[in-house]
Amino acid sequence: MYTSVLFDLDGTLTDSKEGIIKSVEYALIQMGETTEGRLDQHIIVGPPLVTTFRDTFGFSEEKVRETYAHFQQRYSTIGKFENRAFDGVVPMLQRLQERGVRSFVATSKPEVHAKAICEKFGIAPYVEMIAGPAVGGTDTKADIIRRILQHIGPDEAKRAVMVGDRQYDVCGARETGLPVIVVGYGYGNEEERRQFPPDFFVSSVAELEALILQ
């Protein structure tokens, strides 16, 4: 059905919430800020953290920079590896590769961290390109998707699909004209899926593989 698949990373290929939540907690404590109500995975796992610190927490631009620097202090050394590939993800990527499907990673996580994570957890050998923003960058999910689409070219883009777990993946796909599959094992919830409906929904990695290859 599809010959190119763009995968979100957090909540789609890897279960990364532990490292992100602990590193946000560390950053808030370093800033003397309360963590109450601010560590829910639906709030902080998915969107760029700079956006969350500014728009959700209401921090000033200076405070956003300081908080993000504290986050990176812990995340870049410890947090990024408090993580694991979801069960079945690596074998799925291997089988997609064997069937001639090209896989890519399109993430809001800084690209340098995404590459290290994909190497650590056995994902890198099966993906052609890992695209994300620079550390502290403001690229949207649509910006990241466009980079991959430019890489594969317009003809291949016609047979490409985005796979993610949050509204940001759906919105990025809509903005770039891609169909989108949302996975139910990630960090989204039913209310979010009602507000930002995908083209397809799957509840497991096995269902995802079957849909891509049907």
mmCIF file of C-alpha atoms in Angstrom:
data_model
loop_
_atom_site.group_PDB
_atom_site.id
_atom_site.type_symbol
_atom_site.label_atom_id
_atom_site.label_comp_id
_atom_site.label_asym_id
_atom_site.label_seq_id
_atom_site.Cartn_x
_atom_site.Cartn_y
_atom_site.Cartn_z
ATOM 1 C CA MET A 1 0.000 0.000 0.000
ATOM 2 C CA TYR A 2 2.826 2.381 0.882
ATOM 3 C CA THR A 3 6.431 2.386 -0.268
ATOM 4 C CA SER A 4 7.734 5.031 2.166
ATOM 5 C CA VAL A 5 6.785 5.295 5.830
ATOM 6 C CA LEU A 6 7.638 8.261 8.045
ATOM 7 C CA PHE A 7 7.615 7.236 11.694
ATOM 8 C CA ASP A 8 7.376 9.503 14.695
ATOM 9 C CA LEU A 9 9.853 8.378 17.378
ATOM 10 C CA ASP A 10 8.509 9.015 20.908
ATOM 11 C CA GLY A 11 5.358 6.991 21.504
ATOM 12 C CA THR A 12 5.507 5.348 18.079
ATOM 13 C CA LEU A 13 8.824 3.516 17.814
ATOM 14 C CA THR A 14 10.079 3.955 21.387
ATOM 15 C CA ASP A 15 8.596 4.238 24.860
ATOM 16 C CA SER A 16 10.567 7.306 25.927
ATOM 17 C CA LYS A 17 8.337 8.868 28.543
ATOM 18 C CA GLU A 18 10.480 7.949 31.578
ATOM 19 C CA GLY A 19 13.543 9.892 30.438
ATOM 20 C CA ILE A 20 11.570 12.896 29.221
ATOM 21 C CA ILE A 21 9.431 13.174 32.358
ATOM 22 C CA LYS A 22 12.377 12.781 34.728
ATOM 23 C CA SER A 23 14.393 15.372 32.801
ATOM 24 C CA VAL A 24 11.532 17.889 32.767
ATOM 25 C CA GLU A 25 11.110 17.293 36.502
ATOM 26 C CA TYR A 26 14.832 17.952 36.997
ATOM 27 C CA ALA A 27 14.656 21.157 34.946
ATOM 28 C CA LEU A 28 11.649 22.524 36.819
ATOM 29 C CA ILE A 29 13.249 21.793 40.183
ATOM 30 C CA GLN A 30 16.458 23.516 39.082
ATOM 31 C CA MET A 31 14.366 26.567 38.168
ATOM 32 C CA GLY A 32 12.588 26.544 41.533
ATOM 33 C CA GLU A 33 9.309 25.760 39.783
ATOM 34 C CA THR A 34 6.541 23.461 40.959
ATOM 35 C CA THR A 35 6.137 20.135 39.162
ATOM 36 C CA GLU A 36 2.499 19.741 40.227
ATOM 37 C CA GLY A 37 0.294 19.071 37.202
ATOM 38 C CA ARG A 38 3.205 19.545 34.823
ATOM 39 C CA LEU A 39 4.542 16.012 34.386
ATOM 40 C CA ASP A 40 1.597 14.341 32.651
ATOM 41 C CA GLN A 41 2.814 12.438 29.599
ATOM 42 C CA HIS A 42 -0.018 13.938 27.514
ATOM 43 C CA ILE A 43 1.377 17.401 28.245
ATOM 44 C CA ILE A 44 5.118 16.975 27.820
ATOM 45 C CA VAL A 45 5.683 13.959 25.553
ATOM 46 C CA GLY A 46 5.112 14.807 21.910
ATOM 47 C CA PRO A 47 5.302 18.545 21.258
ATOM 48 C CA PRO A 48 8.615 20.430 21.215
ATOM 49 C CA LEU A 49 9.454 21.216 24.837
ATOM 50 C CA VAL A 50 10.306 24.811 24.004
ATOM 51 C CA THR A 51 6.681 25.196 22.897
ATOM 52 C CA THR A 52 5.396 23.478 26.046
ATOM 53 C CA PHE A 53 7.498 25.636 28.349
ATOM 54 C CA ARG A 54 6.331 28.803 26.590
ATOM 55 C CA ASP A 55 2.695 28.133 25.675
ATOM 56 C CA THR A 56 1.568 25.588 28.274
ATOM 57 C CA PHE A 57 3.633 26.631 31.301
ATOM 58 C CA GLY A 58 3.573 30.341 30.393
ATOM 59 C CA PHE A 59 7.302 30.931 30.805
ATOM 60 C CA SER A 60 9.013 34.008 29.365
ATOM 61 C CA GLU A 61 11.430 33.483 26.484
ATOM 62 C CA GLU A 62 14.400 33.864 28.846
ATOM 63 C CA LYS A 63 12.906 31.376 31.283
ATOM 64 C CA VAL A 64 12.145 28.962 28.436
ATOM 65 C CA ARG A 65 15.821 29.008 27.422
ATOM 66 C CA GLU A 66 17.021 28.464 30.974
ATOM 67 C CA THR A 67 14.559 25.646 31.642
ATOM 68 C CA TYR A 68 15.386 23.949 28.354
ATOM 69 C CA ALA A 69 19.105 24.165 29.135
ATOM 70 C CA HIS A 70 18.520 22.384 32.446
ATOM 71 C CA PHE A 71 16.427 19.767 30.661
ATOM 72 C CA GLN A 72 19.194 19.135 28.147
ATOM 73 C CA GLN A 73 21.775 18.867 30.935
ATOM 74 C CA ARG A 74 20.069 15.732 32.219
ATOM 75 C CA TYR A 75 18.411 14.432 29.052
ATOM 76 C CA SER A 76 21.517 14.531 26.845
ATOM 77 C CA THR A 77 23.513 12.442 29.310
ATOM 78 C CA ILE A 78 20.989 10.192 31.075
ATOM 79 C CA GLY A 79 17.406 10.723 30.002
ATOM 80 C CA LYS A 80 17.619 9.843 26.328
ATOM 81 C CA PHE A 81 18.572 6.273 27.203
ATOM 82 C CA GLU A 82 15.800 5.859 29.808
ATOM 83 C CA ASN A 83 13.928 4.455 26.870
ATOM 84 C CA ARG A 84 13.159 1.276 24.945
ATOM 85 C CA ALA A 85 11.818 0.216 21.565
ATOM 86 C CA PHE A 86 8.217 -0.950 21.809
ATOM 87 C CA ASP A 87 7.886 -4.707 21.574
ATOM 88 C CA GLY A 88 7.849 -5.800 17.940
ATOM 89 C CA VAL A 89 9.076 -2.507 16.478
ATOM 90 C CA VAL A 90 12.554 -3.592 15.393
ATOM 91 C CA PRO A 91 11.359 -6.871 13.793
ATOM 92 C CA MET A 92 8.630 -4.887 12.002
ATOM 93 C CA LEU A 93 11.171 -2.432 10.596
ATOM 94 C CA GLN A 94 13.335 -5.330 9.468
ATOM 95 C CA ARG A 95 10.426 -6.983 7.649
ATOM 96 C CA LEU A 96 9.415 -3.691 6.020
ATOM 97 C CA GLN A 97 12.970 -3.316 4.735
ATOM 98 C CA GLU A 98 12.914 -6.871 3.385
ATOM 99 C CA ARG A 99 9.690 -6.064 1.513
ATOM 100 C CA GLY A 100 11.251 -2.985 -0.078
ATOM 101 C CA VAL A 101 9.442 -0.405 2.073
ATOM 102 C CA ARG A 102 11.598 2.615 2.893
ATOM 103 C CA SER A 103 11.398 3.747 6.531
ATOM 104 C CA PHE A 104 12.238 7.183 7.934
ATOM 105 C CA VAL A 105 12.099 8.870 11.329
ATOM 106 C CA ALA A 106 10.371 12.273 11.539
ATOM 107 C CA THR A 107 10.602 13.527 15.110
ATOM 108 C CA SER A 108 10.316 16.725 17.134
ATOM 109 C CA LYS A 109 13.151 15.439 19.299
ATOM 110 C CA PRO A 110 16.547 17.029 18.535
ATOM 111 C CA GLU A 111 18.066 15.090 15.675
ATOM 112 C CA VAL A 112 21.328 14.427 17.516
ATOM 113 C CA HIS A 113 19.426 12.657 20.312
ATOM 114 C CA ALA A 114 17.130 10.817 17.903
ATOM 115 C CA LYS A 115 20.115 9.377 16.047
ATOM 116 C CA ALA A 116 21.756 8.224 19.296
ATOM 117 C CA ILE A 117 18.515 6.588 20.445
ATOM 118 C CA CYS A 118 17.968 4.830 17.124
ATOM 119 C CA GLU A 119 21.517 3.483 17.252
ATOM 120 C CA LYS A 120 21.202 2.377 20.878
ATOM 121 C CA PHE A 121 17.948 0.491 20.423
ATOM 122 C CA GLY A 122 18.582 -1.181 17.077
ATOM 123 C CA ILE A 123 16.371 1.020 14.912
ATOM 124 C CA ALA A 124 19.055 2.788 12.861
ATOM 125 C CA PRO A 125 19.928 -0.110 10.513
ATOM 126 C CA TYR A 126 16.380 -0.169 9.183
ATOM 127 C CA VAL A 127 15.709 3.530 8.603
ATOM 128 C CA GLU A 128 17.041 5.517 5.689
ATOM 129 C CA MET A 129 16.965 8.964 7.300
ATOM 130 C CA ILE A 130 16.448 10.357 10.799
ATOM 131 C CA ALA A 131 15.178 13.935 10.727
ATOM 132 C CA GLY A 132 14.583 16.284 13.645
ATOM 133 C CA PRO A 133 15.309 19.856 14.710
ATOM 134 C CA ALA A 134 18.557 21.183 16.114
ATOM 135 C CA VAL A 135 18.833 21.328 19.908
ATOM 136 C CA GLY A 136 16.567 24.198 20.932
ATOM 137 C CA GLY A 137 15.231 24.478 17.398
ATOM 138 C CA THR A 138 11.676 25.480 16.541
ATOM 139 C CA ASP A 139 11.012 23.301 13.483
ATOM 140 C CA THR A 140 7.434 22.023 13.411
ATOM 141 C CA LYS A 141 6.513 18.430 12.603
ATOM 142 C CA ALA A 142 5.470 19.655 9.146
ATOM 143 C CA ASP A 143 8.939 21.172 8.630
ATOM 144 C CA ILE A 144 10.540 17.847 9.513
ATOM 145 C CA ILE A 145 8.208 15.900 7.234
ATOM 146 C CA ARG A 146 8.984 18.250 4.343
ATOM 147 C CA ARG A 147 12.712 17.554 4.702
ATOM 148 C CA ILE A 148 12.088 13.856 4.246
ATOM 149 C CA LEU A 149 9.681 14.394 1.341
ATOM 150 C CA GLN A 150 12.299 16.534 -0.404
ATOM 151 C CA HIS A 151 14.755 13.680 0.091
ATOM 152 C CA ILE A 152 12.494 11.029 -1.443
ATOM 153 C CA GLY A 153 11.123 13.198 -4.256
ATOM 154 C CA PRO A 154 7.587 13.993 -5.464
ATOM 155 C CA ASP A 155 6.832 10.644 -7.100
ATOM 156 C CA GLU A 156 7.735 8.617 -4.009
ATOM 157 C CA ALA A 157 5.874 11.106 -1.799
ATOM 158 C CA LYS A 158 2.633 10.029 -3.486
ATOM 159 C CA ARG A 159 3.019 6.607 -1.853
ATOM 160 C CA ALA A 160 4.204 7.812 1.543
ATOM 161 C CA VAL A 161 2.399 7.748 4.891
ATOM 162 C CA MET A 162 3.008 9.321 8.300
ATOM 163 C CA VAL A 163 2.758 7.163 11.432
ATOM 164 C CA GLY A 164 2.473 8.773 14.864
ATOM 165 C CA ASP A 165 0.620 8.845 18.149
ATOM 166 C CA ARG A 166 -0.227 12.499 18.828
ATOM 167 C CA GLN A 167 -2.119 15.395 17.289
ATOM 168 C CA TYR A 168 1.167 16.927 16.128
ATOM 169 C CA ASP A 169 1.726 13.970 13.808
ATOM 170 C CA VAL A 170 -1.788 14.293 12.404
ATOM 171 C CA CYS A 171 -1.445 18.053 11.902
ATOM 172 C CA GLY A 172 1.994 17.687 10.305
ATOM 173 C CA ALA A 173 0.671 15.077 7.912
ATOM 174 C CA ARG A 174 -2.364 17.172 6.998
ATOM 175 C CA GLU A 175 -0.173 20.229 6.356
ATOM 176 C CA THR A 176 2.090 18.258 4.013
ATOM 177 C CA GLY A 177 -0.626 16.275 2.261
ATOM 178 C CA LEU A 178 0.186 12.841 3.654
ATOM 179 C CA PRO A 179 -2.250 10.236 4.918
ATOM 180 C CA VAL A 180 -1.675 9.458 8.587
ATOM 181 C CA ILE A 181 -1.883 6.364 10.765
ATOM 182 C CA VAL A 182 -2.208 6.858 14.525
ATOM 183 C CA VAL A 183 -1.101 4.129 16.929
ATOM 184 C CA GLY A 184 -3.095 3.502 20.074
ATOM 185 C CA TYR A 185 -0.209 2.150 22.143
ATOM 186 C CA GLY A 186 1.514 5.546 22.281
ATOM 187 C CA TYR A 187 0.877 8.693 24.314
ATOM 188 C CA GLY A 188 -2.302 10.046 22.746
ATOM 189 C CA ASN A 189 -5.823 9.460 24.056
ATOM 190 C CA GLU A 190 -9.319 9.013 22.675
ATOM 191 C CA GLU A 191 -10.311 12.644 23.163
ATOM 192 C CA GLU A 192 -7.290 13.824 21.192
ATOM 193 C CA ARG A 193 -8.037 11.343 18.413
ATOM 194 C CA ARG A 194 -11.608 12.614 18.200
ATOM 195 C CA GLN A 195 -10.394 16.185 17.847
ATOM 196 C CA PHE A 196 -7.623 15.270 15.387
ATOM 197 C CA PRO A 197 -8.900 12.181 13.566
ATOM 198 C CA PRO A 198 -6.356 10.178 11.562
ATOM 199 C CA ASP A 199 -7.010 8.323 8.330
ATOM 200 C CA PHE A 200 -6.300 5.011 10.046
ATOM 201 C CA PHE A 201 -6.016 3.835 13.641
ATOM 202 C CA VAL A 202 -4.200 0.722 14.875
ATOM 203 C CA SER A 203 -3.905 -0.571 18.413
ATOM 204 C CA SER A 204 -0.723 -2.632 18.097
ATOM 205 C CA VAL A 205 2.580 -2.913 16.237
ATOM 206 C CA ALA A 206 1.281 -6.063 14.512
ATOM 207 C CA GLU A 207 -1.772 -4.190 13.206
ATOM 208 C CA LEU A 208 0.474 -1.356 12.038
ATOM 209 C CA GLU A 209 2.689 -3.708 10.038
ATOM 210 C CA ALA A 210 -0.305 -5.422 8.471
ATOM 211 C CA LEU A 211 -1.839 -2.092 7.437
ATOM 212 C CA ILE A 212 1.400 -0.825 5.860
ATOM 213 C CA LEU A 213 1.909 -4.049 3.898
ATOM 214 C CA GLN A 214 -1.682 -4.746 2.868
#
